[in-house]
Short mmCIF file of C-alpha atoms in Angstrom, two decimals:
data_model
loop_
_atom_site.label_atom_id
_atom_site.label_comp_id
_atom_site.label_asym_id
_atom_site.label_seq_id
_atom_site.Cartn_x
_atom_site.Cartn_y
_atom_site.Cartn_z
CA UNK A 1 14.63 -57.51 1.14
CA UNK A 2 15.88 -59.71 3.78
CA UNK A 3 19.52 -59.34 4.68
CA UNK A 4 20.64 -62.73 5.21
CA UNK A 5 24.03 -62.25 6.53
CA UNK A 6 23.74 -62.36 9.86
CA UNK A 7 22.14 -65.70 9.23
CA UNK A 8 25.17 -66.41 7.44
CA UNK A 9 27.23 -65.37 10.21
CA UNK A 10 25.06 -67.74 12.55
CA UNK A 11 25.50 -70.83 10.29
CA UNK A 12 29.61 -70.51 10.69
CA UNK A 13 29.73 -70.14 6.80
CA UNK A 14 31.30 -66.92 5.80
CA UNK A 15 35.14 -66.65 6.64
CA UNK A 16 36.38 -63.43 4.50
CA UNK A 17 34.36 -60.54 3.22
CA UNK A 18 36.16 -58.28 0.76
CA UNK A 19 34.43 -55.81 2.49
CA UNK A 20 31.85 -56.65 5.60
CA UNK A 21 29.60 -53.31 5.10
CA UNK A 22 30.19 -52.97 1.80
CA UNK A 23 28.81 -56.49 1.39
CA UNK A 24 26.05 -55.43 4.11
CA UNK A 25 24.61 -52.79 1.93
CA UNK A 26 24.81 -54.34 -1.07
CA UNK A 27 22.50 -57.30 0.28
CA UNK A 28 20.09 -54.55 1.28
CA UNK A 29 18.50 -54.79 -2.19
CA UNK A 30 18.06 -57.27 -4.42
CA UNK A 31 21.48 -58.45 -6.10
CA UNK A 32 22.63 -60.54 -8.54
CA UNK A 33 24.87 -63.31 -7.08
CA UNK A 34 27.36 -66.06 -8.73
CA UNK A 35 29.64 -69.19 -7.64
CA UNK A 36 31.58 -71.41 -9.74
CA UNK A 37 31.90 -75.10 -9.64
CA UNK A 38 34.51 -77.35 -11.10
CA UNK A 39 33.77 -80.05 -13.43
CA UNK A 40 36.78 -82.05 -12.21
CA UNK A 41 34.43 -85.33 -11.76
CA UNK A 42 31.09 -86.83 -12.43
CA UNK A 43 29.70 -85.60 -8.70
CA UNK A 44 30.07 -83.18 -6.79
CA UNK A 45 30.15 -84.51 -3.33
CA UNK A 46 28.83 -83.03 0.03
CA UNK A 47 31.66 -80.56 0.57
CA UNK A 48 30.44 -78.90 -2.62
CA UNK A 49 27.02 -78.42 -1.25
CA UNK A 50 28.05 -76.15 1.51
CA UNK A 51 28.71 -73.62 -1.23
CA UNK A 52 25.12 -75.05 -2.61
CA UNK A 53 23.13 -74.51 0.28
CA UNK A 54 24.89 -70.91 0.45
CA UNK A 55 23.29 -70.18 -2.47
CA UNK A 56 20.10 -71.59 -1.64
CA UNK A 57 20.04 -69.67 1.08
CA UNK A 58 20.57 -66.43 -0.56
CA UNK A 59 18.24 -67.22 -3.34
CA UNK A 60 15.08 -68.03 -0.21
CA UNK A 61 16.48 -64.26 1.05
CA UNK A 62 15.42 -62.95 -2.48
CA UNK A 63 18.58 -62.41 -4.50
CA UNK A 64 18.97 -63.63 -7.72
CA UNK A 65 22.05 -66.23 -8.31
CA UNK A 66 23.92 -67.82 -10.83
CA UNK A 67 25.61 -71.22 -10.61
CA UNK A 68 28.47 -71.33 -13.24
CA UNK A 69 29.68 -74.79 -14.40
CA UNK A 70 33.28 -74.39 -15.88
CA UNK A 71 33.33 -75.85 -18.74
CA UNK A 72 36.04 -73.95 -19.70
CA UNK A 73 38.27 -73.30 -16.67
CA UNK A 74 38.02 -77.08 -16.62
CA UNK A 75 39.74 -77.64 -19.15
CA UNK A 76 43.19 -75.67 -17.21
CA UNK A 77 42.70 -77.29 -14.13
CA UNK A 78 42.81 -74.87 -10.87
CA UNK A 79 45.68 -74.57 -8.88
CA UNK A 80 44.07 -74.02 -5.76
CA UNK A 81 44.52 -76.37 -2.88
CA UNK A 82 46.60 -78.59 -5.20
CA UNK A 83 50.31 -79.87 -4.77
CA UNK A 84 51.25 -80.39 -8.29
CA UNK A 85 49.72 -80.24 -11.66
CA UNK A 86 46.41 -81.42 -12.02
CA UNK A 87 45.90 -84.08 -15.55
CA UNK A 88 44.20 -82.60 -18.23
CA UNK A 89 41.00 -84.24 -18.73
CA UNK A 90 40.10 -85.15 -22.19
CA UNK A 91 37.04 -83.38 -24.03
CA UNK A 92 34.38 -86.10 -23.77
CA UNK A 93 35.35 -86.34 -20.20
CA UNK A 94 34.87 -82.78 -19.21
CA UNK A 95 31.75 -82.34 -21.29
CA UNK A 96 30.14 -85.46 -19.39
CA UNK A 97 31.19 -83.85 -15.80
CA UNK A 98 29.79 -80.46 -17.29
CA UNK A 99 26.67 -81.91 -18.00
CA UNK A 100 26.17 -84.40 -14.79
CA UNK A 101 27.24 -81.05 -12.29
CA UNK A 102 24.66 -78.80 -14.02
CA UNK A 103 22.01 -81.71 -13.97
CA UNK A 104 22.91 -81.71 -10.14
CA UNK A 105 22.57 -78.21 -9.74
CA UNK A 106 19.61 -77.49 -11.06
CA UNK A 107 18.07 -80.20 -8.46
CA UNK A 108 18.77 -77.82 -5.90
CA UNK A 109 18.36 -74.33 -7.64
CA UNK A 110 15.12 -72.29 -8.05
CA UNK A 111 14.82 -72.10 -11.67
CA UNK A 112 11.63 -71.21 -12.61
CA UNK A 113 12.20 -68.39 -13.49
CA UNK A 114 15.39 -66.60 -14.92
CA UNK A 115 15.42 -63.47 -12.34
CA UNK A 116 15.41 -66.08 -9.97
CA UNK A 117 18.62 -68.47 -10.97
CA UNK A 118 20.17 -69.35 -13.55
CA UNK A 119 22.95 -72.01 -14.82
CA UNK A 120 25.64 -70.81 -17.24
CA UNK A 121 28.50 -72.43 -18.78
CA UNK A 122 32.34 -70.10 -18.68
CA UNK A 123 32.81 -72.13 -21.91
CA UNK A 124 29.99 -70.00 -23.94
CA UNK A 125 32.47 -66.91 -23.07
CA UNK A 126 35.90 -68.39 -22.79
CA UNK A 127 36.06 -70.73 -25.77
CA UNK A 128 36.05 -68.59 -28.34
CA UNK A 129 38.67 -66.26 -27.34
CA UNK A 130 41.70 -65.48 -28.83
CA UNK A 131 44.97 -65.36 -27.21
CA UNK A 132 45.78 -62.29 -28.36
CA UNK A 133 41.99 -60.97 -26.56
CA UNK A 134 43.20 -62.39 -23.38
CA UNK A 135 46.51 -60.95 -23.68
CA UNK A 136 45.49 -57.39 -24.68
CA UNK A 137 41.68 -56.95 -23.09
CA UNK A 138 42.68 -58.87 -19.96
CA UNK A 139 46.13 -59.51 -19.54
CA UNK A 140 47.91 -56.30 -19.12
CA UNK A 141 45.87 -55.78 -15.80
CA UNK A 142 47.16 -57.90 -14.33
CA UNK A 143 51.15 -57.63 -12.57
CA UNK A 144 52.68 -60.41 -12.43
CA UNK A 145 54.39 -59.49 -9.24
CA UNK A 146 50.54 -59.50 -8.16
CA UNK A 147 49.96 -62.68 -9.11
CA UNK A 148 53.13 -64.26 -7.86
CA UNK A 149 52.12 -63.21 -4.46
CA UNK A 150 48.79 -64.78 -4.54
CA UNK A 151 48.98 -68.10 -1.90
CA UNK A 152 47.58 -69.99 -4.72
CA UNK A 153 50.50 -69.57 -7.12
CA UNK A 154 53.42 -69.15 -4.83
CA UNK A 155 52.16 -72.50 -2.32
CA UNK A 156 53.41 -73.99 -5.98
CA UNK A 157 56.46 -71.86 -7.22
CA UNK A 158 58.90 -74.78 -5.61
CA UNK A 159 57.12 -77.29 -6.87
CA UNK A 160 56.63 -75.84 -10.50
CA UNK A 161 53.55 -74.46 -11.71
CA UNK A 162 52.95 -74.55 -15.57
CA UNK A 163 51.78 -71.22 -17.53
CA UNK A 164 48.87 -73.10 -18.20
CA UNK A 165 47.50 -73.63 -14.28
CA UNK A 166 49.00 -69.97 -13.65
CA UNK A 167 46.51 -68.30 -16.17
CA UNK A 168 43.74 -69.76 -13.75
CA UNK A 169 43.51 -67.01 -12.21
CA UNK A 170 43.21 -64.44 -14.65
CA UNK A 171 40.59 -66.69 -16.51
CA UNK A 172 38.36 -66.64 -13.45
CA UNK A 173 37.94 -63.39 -13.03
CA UNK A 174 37.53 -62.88 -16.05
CA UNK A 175 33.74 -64.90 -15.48
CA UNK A 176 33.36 -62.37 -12.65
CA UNK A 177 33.77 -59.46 -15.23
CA UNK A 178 31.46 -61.09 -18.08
CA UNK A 179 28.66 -61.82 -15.67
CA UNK A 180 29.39 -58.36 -13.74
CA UNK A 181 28.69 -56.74 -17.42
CA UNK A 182 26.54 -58.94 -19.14
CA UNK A 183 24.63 -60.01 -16.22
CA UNK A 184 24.51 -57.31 -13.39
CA UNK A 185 26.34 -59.73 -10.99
CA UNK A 186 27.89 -57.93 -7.99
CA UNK A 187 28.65 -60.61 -5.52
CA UNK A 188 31.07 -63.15 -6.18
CA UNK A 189 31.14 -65.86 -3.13
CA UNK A 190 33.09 -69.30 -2.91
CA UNK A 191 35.04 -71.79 -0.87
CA UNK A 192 37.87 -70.32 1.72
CA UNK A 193 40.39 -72.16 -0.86
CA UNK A 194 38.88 -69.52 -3.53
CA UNK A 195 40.08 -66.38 -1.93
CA UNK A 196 43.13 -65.31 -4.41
CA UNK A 197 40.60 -66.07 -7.33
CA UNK A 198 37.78 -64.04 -6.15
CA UNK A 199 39.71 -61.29 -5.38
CA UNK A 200 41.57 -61.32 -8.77
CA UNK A 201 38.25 -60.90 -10.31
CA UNK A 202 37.75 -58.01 -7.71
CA UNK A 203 40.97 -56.42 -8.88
CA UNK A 204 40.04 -56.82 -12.72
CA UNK A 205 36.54 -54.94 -11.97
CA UNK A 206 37.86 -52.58 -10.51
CA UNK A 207 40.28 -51.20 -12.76
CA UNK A 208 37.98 -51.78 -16.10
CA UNK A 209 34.82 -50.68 -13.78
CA UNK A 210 36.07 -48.63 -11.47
CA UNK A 211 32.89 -46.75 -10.52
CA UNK A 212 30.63 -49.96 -10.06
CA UNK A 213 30.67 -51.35 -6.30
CA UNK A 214 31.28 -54.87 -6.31
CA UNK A 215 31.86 -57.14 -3.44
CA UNK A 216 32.99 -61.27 -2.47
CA UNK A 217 32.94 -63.43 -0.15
CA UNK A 218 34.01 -66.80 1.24
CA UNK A 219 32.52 -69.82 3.05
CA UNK A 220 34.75 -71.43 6.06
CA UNK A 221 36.22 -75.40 4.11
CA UNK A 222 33.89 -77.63 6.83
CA UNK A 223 36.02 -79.18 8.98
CA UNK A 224 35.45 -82.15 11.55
CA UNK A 225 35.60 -81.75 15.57
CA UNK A 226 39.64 -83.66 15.15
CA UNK A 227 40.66 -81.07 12.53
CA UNK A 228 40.23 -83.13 9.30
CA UNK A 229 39.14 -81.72 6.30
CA UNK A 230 34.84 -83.38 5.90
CA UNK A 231 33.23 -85.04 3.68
CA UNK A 232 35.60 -87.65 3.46
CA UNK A 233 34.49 -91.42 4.79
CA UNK A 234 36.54 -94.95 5.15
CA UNK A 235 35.50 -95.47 1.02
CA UNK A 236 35.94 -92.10 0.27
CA UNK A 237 34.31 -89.19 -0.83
CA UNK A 238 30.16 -88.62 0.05
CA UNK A 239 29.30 -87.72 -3.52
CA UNK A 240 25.83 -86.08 -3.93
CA UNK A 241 24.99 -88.89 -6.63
CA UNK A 242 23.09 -91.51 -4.71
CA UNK A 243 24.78 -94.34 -7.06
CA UNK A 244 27.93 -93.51 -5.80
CA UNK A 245 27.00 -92.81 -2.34
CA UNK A 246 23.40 -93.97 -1.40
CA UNK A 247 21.20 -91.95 0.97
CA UNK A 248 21.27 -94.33 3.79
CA UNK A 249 25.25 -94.25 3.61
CA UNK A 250 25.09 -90.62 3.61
CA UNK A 251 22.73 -90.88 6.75
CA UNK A 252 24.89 -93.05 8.57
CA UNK A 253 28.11 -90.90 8.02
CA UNK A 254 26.13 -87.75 9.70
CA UNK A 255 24.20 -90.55 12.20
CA UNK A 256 27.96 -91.50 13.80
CA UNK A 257 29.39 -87.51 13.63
CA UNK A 258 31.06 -86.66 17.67
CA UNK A 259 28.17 -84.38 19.33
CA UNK A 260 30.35 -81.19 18.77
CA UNK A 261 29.90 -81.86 15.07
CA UNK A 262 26.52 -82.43 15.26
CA UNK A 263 25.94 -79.00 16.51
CA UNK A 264 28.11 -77.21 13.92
CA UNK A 265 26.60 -79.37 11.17
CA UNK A 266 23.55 -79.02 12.13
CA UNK A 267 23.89 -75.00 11.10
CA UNK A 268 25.88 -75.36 8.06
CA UNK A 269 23.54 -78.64 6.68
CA UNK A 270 19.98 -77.90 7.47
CA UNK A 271 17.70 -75.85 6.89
CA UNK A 272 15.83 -75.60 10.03
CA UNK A 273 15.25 -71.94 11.47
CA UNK A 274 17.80 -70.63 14.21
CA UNK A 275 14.92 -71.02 17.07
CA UNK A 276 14.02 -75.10 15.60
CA UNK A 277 18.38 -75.43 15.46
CA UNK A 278 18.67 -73.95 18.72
CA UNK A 279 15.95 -76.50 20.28
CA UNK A 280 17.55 -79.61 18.89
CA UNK A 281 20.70 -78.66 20.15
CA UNK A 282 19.30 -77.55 23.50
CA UNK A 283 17.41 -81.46 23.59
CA UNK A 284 20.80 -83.18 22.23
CA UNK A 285 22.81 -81.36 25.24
CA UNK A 286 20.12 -82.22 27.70
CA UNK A 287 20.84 -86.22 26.82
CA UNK A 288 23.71 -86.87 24.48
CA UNK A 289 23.62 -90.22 24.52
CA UNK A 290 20.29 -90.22 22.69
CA UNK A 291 21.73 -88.87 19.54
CA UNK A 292 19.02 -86.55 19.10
CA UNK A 293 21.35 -84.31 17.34
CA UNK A 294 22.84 -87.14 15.36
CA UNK A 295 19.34 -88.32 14.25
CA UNK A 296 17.90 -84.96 12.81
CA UNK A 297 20.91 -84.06 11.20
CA UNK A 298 21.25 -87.03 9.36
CA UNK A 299 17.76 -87.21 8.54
CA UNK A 300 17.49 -83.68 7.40
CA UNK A 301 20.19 -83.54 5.09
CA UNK A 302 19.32 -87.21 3.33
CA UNK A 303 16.11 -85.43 2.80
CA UNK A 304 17.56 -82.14 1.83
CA UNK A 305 19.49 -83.65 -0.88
CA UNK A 306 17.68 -86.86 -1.87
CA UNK A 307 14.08 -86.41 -0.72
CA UNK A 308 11.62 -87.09 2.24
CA UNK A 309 11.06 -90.35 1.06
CA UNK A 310 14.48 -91.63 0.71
CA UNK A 311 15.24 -90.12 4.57
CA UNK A 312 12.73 -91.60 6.25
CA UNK A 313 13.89 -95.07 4.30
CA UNK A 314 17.23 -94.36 5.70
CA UNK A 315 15.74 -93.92 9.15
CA UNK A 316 13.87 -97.15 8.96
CA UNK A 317 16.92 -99.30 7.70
CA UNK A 318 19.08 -97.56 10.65
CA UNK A 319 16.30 -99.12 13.11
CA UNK A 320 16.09 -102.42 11.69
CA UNK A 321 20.17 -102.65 12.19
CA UNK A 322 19.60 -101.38 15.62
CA UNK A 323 16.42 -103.32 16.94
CA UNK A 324 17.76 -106.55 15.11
CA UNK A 325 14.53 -106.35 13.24
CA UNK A 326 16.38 -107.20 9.79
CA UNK A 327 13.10 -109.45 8.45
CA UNK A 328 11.54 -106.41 7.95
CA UNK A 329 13.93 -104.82 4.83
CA UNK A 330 14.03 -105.32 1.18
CA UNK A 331 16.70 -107.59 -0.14
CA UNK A 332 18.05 -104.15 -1.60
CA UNK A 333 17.90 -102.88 1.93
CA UNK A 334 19.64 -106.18 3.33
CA UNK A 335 22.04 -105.95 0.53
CA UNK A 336 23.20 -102.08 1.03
CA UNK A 337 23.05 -102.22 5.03
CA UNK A 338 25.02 -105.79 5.41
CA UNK A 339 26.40 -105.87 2.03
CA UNK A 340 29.78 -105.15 3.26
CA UNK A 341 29.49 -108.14 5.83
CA UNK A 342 28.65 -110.99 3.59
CA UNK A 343 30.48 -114.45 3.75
CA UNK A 344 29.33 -116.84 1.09
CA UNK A 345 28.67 -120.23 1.87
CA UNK A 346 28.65 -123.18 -1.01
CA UNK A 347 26.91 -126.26 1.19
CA UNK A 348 23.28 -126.46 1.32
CA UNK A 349 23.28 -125.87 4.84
CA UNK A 350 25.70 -124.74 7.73
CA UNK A 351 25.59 -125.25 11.31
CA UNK A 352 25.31 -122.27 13.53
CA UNK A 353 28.20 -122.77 15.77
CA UNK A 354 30.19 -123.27 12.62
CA UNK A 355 28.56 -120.21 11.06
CA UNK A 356 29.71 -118.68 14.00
CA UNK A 357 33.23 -119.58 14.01
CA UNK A 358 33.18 -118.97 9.89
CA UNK A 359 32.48 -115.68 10.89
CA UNK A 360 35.23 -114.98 13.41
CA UNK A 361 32.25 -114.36 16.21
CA UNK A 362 33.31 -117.22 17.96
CA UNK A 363 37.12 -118.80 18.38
CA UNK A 364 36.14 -122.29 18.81
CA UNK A 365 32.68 -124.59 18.87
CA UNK A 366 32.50 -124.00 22.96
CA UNK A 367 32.58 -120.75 22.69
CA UNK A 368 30.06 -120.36 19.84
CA UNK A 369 27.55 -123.21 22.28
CA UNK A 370 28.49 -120.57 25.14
CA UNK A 371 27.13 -117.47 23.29
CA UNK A 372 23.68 -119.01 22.13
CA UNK A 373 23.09 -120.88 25.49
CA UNK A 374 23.62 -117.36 26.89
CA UNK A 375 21.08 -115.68 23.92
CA UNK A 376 23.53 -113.56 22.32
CA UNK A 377 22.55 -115.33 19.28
CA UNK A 378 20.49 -114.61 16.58
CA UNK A 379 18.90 -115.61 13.49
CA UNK A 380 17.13 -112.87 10.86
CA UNK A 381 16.15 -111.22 14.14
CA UNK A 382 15.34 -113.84 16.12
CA UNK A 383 17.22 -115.34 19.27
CA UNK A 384 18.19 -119.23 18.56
CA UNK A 385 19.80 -120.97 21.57
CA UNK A 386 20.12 -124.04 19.87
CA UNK A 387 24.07 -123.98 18.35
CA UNK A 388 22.96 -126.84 16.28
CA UNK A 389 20.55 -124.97 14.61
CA UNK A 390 21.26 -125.40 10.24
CA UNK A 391 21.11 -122.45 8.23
CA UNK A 392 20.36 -123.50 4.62
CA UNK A 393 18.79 -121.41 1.53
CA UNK A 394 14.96 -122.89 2.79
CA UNK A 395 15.11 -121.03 6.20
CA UNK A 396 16.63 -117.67 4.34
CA UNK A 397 15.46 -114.65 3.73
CA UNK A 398 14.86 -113.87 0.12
CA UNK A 399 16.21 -117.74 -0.16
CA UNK A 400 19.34 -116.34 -0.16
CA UNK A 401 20.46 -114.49 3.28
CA UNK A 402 20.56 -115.54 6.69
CA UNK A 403 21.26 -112.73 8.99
CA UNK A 404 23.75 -113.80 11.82
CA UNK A 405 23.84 -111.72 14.94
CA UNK A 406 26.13 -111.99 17.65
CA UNK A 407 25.44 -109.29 20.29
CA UNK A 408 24.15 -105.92 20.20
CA UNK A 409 26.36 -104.36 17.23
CA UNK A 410 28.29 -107.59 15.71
CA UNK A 411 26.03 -108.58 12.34
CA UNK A 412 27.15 -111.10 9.85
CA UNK A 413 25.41 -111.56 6.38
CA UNK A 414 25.45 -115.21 5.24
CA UNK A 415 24.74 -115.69 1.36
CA UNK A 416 24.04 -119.23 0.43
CA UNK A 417 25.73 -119.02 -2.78
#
């Protein structure tokens, strides 16, 4: 059995251990391993699969693990990392999130077979039981002094916190005891933000199972090179569902990261060995302005989490913006790499210097003559020096889109409307 901690400890990922060697031996043999994930909203996004790829890395070492979707602990709302009370989603809601976050998970998971991974539901366990089960079987384990002093709970005593959000905690580990029981789970591991729930579930084991040996961990929250908590972009989150965030937006988030990122992601993100993640990092140092880091990083985790073929798409469309060779994409591809640069046009056809000043590349028609005699001009990829030149729906791509270039980086995307 592979140990894969130290690989772990590599990658950056692990910030608290419960217990380093206990955890140490227990990975020694084969072990039964679970994380939990929130069905707060339809995605998860690519925060979430840091705690993913955690997984998959311990299932690749030879453990066993078990994803658990809560469909019940949904329904409360957790308290962790939150200001104020979270809004209760309605049923239909939170059994569409269940269901999208499992289909997500089992795109990544190994589960052929069931001592391999497996996907479980807290609401199979949880629904059904009574208050006055929670109160007696779990409850009086817990002190509430004990729980007032978790950094979960008090972050939100000045605030208010409602009995409802406080139970949280109690609820989760109670999933740690169920699978520890009916599952032979051991390990517990989770986000940095996780720690008072993990070790609540620690604290429950080991006062109903006091002689089993029982461990958690957590995983650093990914943070960028300025401090700001990742996986956020200018529109948002960078959900793992390619309709909400498509593959070549994901690749050009990772494509534009500082080089100091680009190291540490490429260790948390990829799964290349240490001695292929040491080499690209060794080449990107060597010449930085090459992006070599940039470039595999980006590539490798479009492919990681939407496929080879939608990676090397991504790659292509990132060239073709690059190279100015724009003829060569799908209208999709036009549409999803300029989309956000379109200006509509209602006349059959436009001159370029006006196109130009339509655009805000040029200030007046001089200037707009200046920058095509000087060939910084150019059509669907191809230099025009003539500012008189029409653009019109007959000389479009797709009869529809004339690509308008000013530059090396300035694109416009005319739509003949």
């Amino acid at each position: 059995m592979r140990n894969v901690l130290e690989e772990l400890e590599y990658r950056g990922l692990i910030k608290d251990y419960s217990n380093k060697e206990e955890m140490k031996e227990l990975l020694s043999t084969k072990q039964t391993i679970y994380c939990g994930f929130d069905p707060s909203a339809t995605s998860m996004h690519v925060g979430n699969f840091v705690m993913i790829s955690l997984l998959m890395r311990l299932q690749q070492a030879g453990h066993k693990i078990i994803a658990v979707v809560g469909g019940a602990t949904g329904m409360i709302g957790d308290p962790s990392g939150k200001s104020k009370e979270r809004n209760l989603q309605d049923n239909e809601t939170l059994k569409n999130n269940t269901e999208s976050i499992k289909k997500q998970l089992e795109k990544f998971l190994d589960l052929s077979d069931s001592e391999k991974g497996l996907i479980l539901n807290n609401y199979d366990w949880l629904g059904n039981m009574s208050m006055l089960d929670l109160l007696r079987d779990y409850g009086k384990y817990f002190n509430i002094n004990y729980l007032l002093n978790k950094d979960i709970i008090a972050s939100r005593l000045d605030a208010g916190i409602s009995f409802t959000e406080f139970t949280y905690n109690i609820l989760q580990a109670i999933d740690f005891y169920h699978l520890h029981k009916e599952y032979g789970v051991n390990i517990q591991v989770g986000g940095s933000d996780q720690w008072g729930n993990l070790t609540s579930g620690l604290e429950l084991l080991r006062k109903k199972c006091p002689e089993d040996k029982v461990s958690v961990m957590t995983c650093h929250l990914i943070t960028r090179a300025d401090g700001k908590k990742f996986g956020k972009s200018e529109k948002g989150a960078l959900f793992l569902n390619p309709e909400l965030t498509s593959p070549y937006q994901l690749y050009q988030y990772f494509y534009n990261v500082t080089d100091e990122d680009a190291g540490k992601y490429l260790k948390v993100f990829t799964f290349l060995s240490i001695e292929e993640t040491e080499e690209v990092i060794k080449e990107h140092l060597a010449n930085p302005g090459a992006r070599i880091g940039q470039k595999r990083l980006a590539y490798e985790i479009v492919k990681e989490i939407h496929g080879e073929k939608e990676a090397e798409e991504a790659v292509k469309m990132s060239q073709a913006l690059f190279n100015g060779s724009v003829a060569s994409l799908s209208k999709k591809q036009l549409e999803e790499v300029l989309g956000d640069l379109t200006i509509e046009v209602s006349q059959d056809e436009i001159m370029l210097e006006d196109a130009l000043i339509l655009a805000k590349a040029a200030s007046s028609k001089r200037e707009a003559r200046t920058f095509c005699q000087q060939g910084a001009v150019s059509i669907n990829g191809e230099k025009v020096t003539d500012s008189t030149y029409k653009l019109s729906k007959d000389n479009a791509l797709f009869n529809e889109y004339n690509v308008l270039r000013r530059g090396k980086k300035l694109y416009f995307l005319i739509k003949h409307v």
